[in-house]
Coordinates of C-alpha atoms in Angstrom, one line a residue:
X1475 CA 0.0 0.0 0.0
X1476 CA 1.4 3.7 -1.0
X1477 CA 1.6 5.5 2.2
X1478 CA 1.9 8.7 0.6
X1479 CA -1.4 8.2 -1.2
X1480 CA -3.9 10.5 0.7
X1481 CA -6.5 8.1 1.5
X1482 CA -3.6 6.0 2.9
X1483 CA -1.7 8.8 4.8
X1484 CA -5.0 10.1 6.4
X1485 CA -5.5 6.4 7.9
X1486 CA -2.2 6.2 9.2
X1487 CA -2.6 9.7 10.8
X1488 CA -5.9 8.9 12.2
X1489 CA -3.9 5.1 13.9
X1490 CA -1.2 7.8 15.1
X1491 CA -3.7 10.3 16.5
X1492 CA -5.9 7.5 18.1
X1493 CA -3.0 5.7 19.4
X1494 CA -1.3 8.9 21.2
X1495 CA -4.6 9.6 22.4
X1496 CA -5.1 6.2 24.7
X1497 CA -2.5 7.5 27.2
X1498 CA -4.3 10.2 27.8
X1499 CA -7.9 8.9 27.6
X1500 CA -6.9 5.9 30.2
X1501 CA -5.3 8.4 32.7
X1502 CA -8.1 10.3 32.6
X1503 CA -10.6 8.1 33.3
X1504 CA -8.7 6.4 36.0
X1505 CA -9.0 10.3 37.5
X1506 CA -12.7 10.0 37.2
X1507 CA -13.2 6.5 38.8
X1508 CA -10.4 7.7 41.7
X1509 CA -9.8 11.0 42.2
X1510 CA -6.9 9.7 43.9
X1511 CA -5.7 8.8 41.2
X1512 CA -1.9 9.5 41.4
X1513 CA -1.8 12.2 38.3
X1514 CA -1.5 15.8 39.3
X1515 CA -2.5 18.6 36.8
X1516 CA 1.1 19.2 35.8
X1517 CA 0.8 15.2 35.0
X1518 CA -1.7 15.8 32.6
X1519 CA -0.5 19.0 30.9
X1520 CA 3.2 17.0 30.3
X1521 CA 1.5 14.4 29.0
X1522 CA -0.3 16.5 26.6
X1523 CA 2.6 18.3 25.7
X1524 CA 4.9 14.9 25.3
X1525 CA 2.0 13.2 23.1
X1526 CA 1.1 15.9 21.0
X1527 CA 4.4 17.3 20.1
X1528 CA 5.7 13.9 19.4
X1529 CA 2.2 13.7 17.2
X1530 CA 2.8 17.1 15.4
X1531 CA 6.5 16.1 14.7
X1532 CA 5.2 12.2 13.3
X1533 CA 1.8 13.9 11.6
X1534 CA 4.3 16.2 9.3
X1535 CA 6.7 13.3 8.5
X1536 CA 3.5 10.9 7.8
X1537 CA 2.6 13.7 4.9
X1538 CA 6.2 14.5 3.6
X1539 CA 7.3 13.1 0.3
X1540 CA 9.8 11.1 2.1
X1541 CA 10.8 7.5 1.2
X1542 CA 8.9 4.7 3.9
X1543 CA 12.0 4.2 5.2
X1544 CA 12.3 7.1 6.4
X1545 CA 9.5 7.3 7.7
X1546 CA 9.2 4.4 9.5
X1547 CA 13.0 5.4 11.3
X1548 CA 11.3 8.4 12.1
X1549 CA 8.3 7.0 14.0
X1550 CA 10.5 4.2 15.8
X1551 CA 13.1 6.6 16.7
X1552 CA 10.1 9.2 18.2
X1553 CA 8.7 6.5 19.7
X1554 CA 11.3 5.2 21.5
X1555 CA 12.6 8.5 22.9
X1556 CA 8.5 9.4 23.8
X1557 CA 8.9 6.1 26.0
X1558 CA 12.2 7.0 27.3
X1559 CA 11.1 9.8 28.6
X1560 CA 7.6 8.9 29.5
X1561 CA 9.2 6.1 31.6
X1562 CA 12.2 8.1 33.1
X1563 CA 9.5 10.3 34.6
X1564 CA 6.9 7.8 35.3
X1565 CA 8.8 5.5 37.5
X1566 CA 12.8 5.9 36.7
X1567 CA 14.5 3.2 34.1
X1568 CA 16.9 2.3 36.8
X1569 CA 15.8 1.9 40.4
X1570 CA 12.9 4.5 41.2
X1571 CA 12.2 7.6 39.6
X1572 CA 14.0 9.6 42.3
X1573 CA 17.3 7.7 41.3
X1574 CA 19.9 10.5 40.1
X1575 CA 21.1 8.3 37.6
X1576 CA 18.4 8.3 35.8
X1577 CA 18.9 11.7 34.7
X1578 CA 21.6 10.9 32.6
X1579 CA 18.9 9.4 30.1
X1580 CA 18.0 12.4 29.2
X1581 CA 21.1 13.1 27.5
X1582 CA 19.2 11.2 24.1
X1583 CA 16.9 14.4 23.9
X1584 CA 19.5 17.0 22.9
X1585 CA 21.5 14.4 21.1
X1586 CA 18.8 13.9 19.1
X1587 CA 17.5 17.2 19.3
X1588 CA 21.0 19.0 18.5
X1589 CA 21.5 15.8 16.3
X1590 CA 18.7 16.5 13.6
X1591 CA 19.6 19.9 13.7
X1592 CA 23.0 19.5 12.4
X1593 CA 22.3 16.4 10.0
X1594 CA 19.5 18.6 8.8
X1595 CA 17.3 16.0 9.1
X1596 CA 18.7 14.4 6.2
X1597 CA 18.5 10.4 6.5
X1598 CA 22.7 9.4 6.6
X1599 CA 22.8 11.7 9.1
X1600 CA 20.0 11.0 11.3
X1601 CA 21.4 7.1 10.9
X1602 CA 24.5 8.8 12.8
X1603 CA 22.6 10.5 15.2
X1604 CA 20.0 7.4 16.0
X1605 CA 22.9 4.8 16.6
X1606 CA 24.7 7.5 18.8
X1607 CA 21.7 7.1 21.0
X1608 CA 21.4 3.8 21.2
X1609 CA 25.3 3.6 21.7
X1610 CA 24.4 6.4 24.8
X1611 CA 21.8 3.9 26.0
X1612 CA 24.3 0.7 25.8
X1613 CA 26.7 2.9 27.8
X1614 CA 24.2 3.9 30.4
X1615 CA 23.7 0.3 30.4
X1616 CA 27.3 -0.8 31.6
X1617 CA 27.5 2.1 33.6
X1618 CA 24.2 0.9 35.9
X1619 CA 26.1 -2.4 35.7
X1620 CA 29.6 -1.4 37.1
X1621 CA 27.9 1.1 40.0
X1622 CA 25.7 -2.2 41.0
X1623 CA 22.2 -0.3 40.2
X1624 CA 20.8 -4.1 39.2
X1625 CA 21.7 -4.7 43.3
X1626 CA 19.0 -2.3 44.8
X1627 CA 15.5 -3.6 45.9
X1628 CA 13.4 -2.5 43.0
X1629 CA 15.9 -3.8 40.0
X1630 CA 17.1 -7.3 39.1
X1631 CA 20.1 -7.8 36.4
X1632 CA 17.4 -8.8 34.4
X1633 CA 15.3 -5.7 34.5
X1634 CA 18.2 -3.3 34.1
X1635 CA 19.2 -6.1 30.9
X1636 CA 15.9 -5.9 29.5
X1637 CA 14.6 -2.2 29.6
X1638 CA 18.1 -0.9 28.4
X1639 CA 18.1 -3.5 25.6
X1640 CA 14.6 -2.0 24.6
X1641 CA 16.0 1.7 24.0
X1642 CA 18.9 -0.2 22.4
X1643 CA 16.9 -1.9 20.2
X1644 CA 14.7 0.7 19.1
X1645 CA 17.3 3.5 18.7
X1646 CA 19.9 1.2 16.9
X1647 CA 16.9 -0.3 14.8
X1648 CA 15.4 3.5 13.4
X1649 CA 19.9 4.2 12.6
X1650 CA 19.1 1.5 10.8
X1651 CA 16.2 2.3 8.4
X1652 CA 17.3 5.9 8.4
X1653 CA 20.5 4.0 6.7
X1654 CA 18.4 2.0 4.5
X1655 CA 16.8 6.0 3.1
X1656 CA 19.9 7.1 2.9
X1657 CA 21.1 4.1 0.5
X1658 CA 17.7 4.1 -1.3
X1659 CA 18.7 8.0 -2.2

């Protein structure tokens, strides 16, 4: 199916829009069962602003005359760093979400940020910029490794394996379609 066809794109928009939406929907209704529920109004407008900025950047890219490849780097790599942050403030990738090292995540956002800016979006150099964040996350990896965060009560080696791997995975796999665009060029 041509993704750039209009019926096409407009059904992948509406899958984006719906699918950024159930975050919010959920939360919200969890609010109105239990007011309790743990989601301040700061909660809520960070959310908004997570979700719909990462849905205006993907909702531009999804009707761009770019190659699929490069548009499917660009909603992996989006993705994955909407999850890495979502989760870093949520609950902490390493420990709890109080856990200072956690911080150092957030070194992918101007990367990336700073990243795109200076490959110009273009896809050999957003492959660059992508596999430098998964290599960040690898690092961050070792790093919780070797100061024995995978010892404290609320992490296994296993979790601290797994959930690193994830960012891994997805950062090193959108490096690797952006390389695929830039090849297809």
């Amino acid at each position: 199916m041509n993704m750039s066809s209009e019926p096409s794109t407009n059904r992948w928009r509406f899958l984006l829009w719906g699918i950024l939406a159930l975050p919010l929907l959920a939360a919200t209704t969890a609010y109105m069962i239990d007011p309790g529920f743990g989601w301040s109004g700061f909660d809520f407008m960070l959310a908004t602003l997570l979700l719909g900025g990462t849905g205006l950047v993907l909702d531009l890219l999804l009707r761009s005359r770019t190659n699929r490849d490069y548009r499917l780097a660009s909603v992996i790599g989006f993705g994955g760093l909407l999850f890495l942050i979502w989760s870093n403030l949520a609950v902490g990738i390493v420990g709890s979400e109080n856990d200072a090292f956690n911080q150092f995540y957030f070194l992918c956002l101007p990367v990336i940020a700073f990243g795109a800016m200076l490959a110009r979006l273009k896809p050999g150099g957003m492959a660059k910029v992508m596999a430098s964040a998964a290599a960040i996350c690898g690092a961050l990896m070792m790093a919780a490794f070797a100061l024995g965060k995978h010892l404290q009560p609320k992490d296994s080696v296993a979790e601290v394996l797994i959930v690193n791997l994830m960012f891994v995975t997805l950062f090193a796999t959108s490096a690797w379609f952006f390389r695929r665009s830039a090849i297809a060029r």
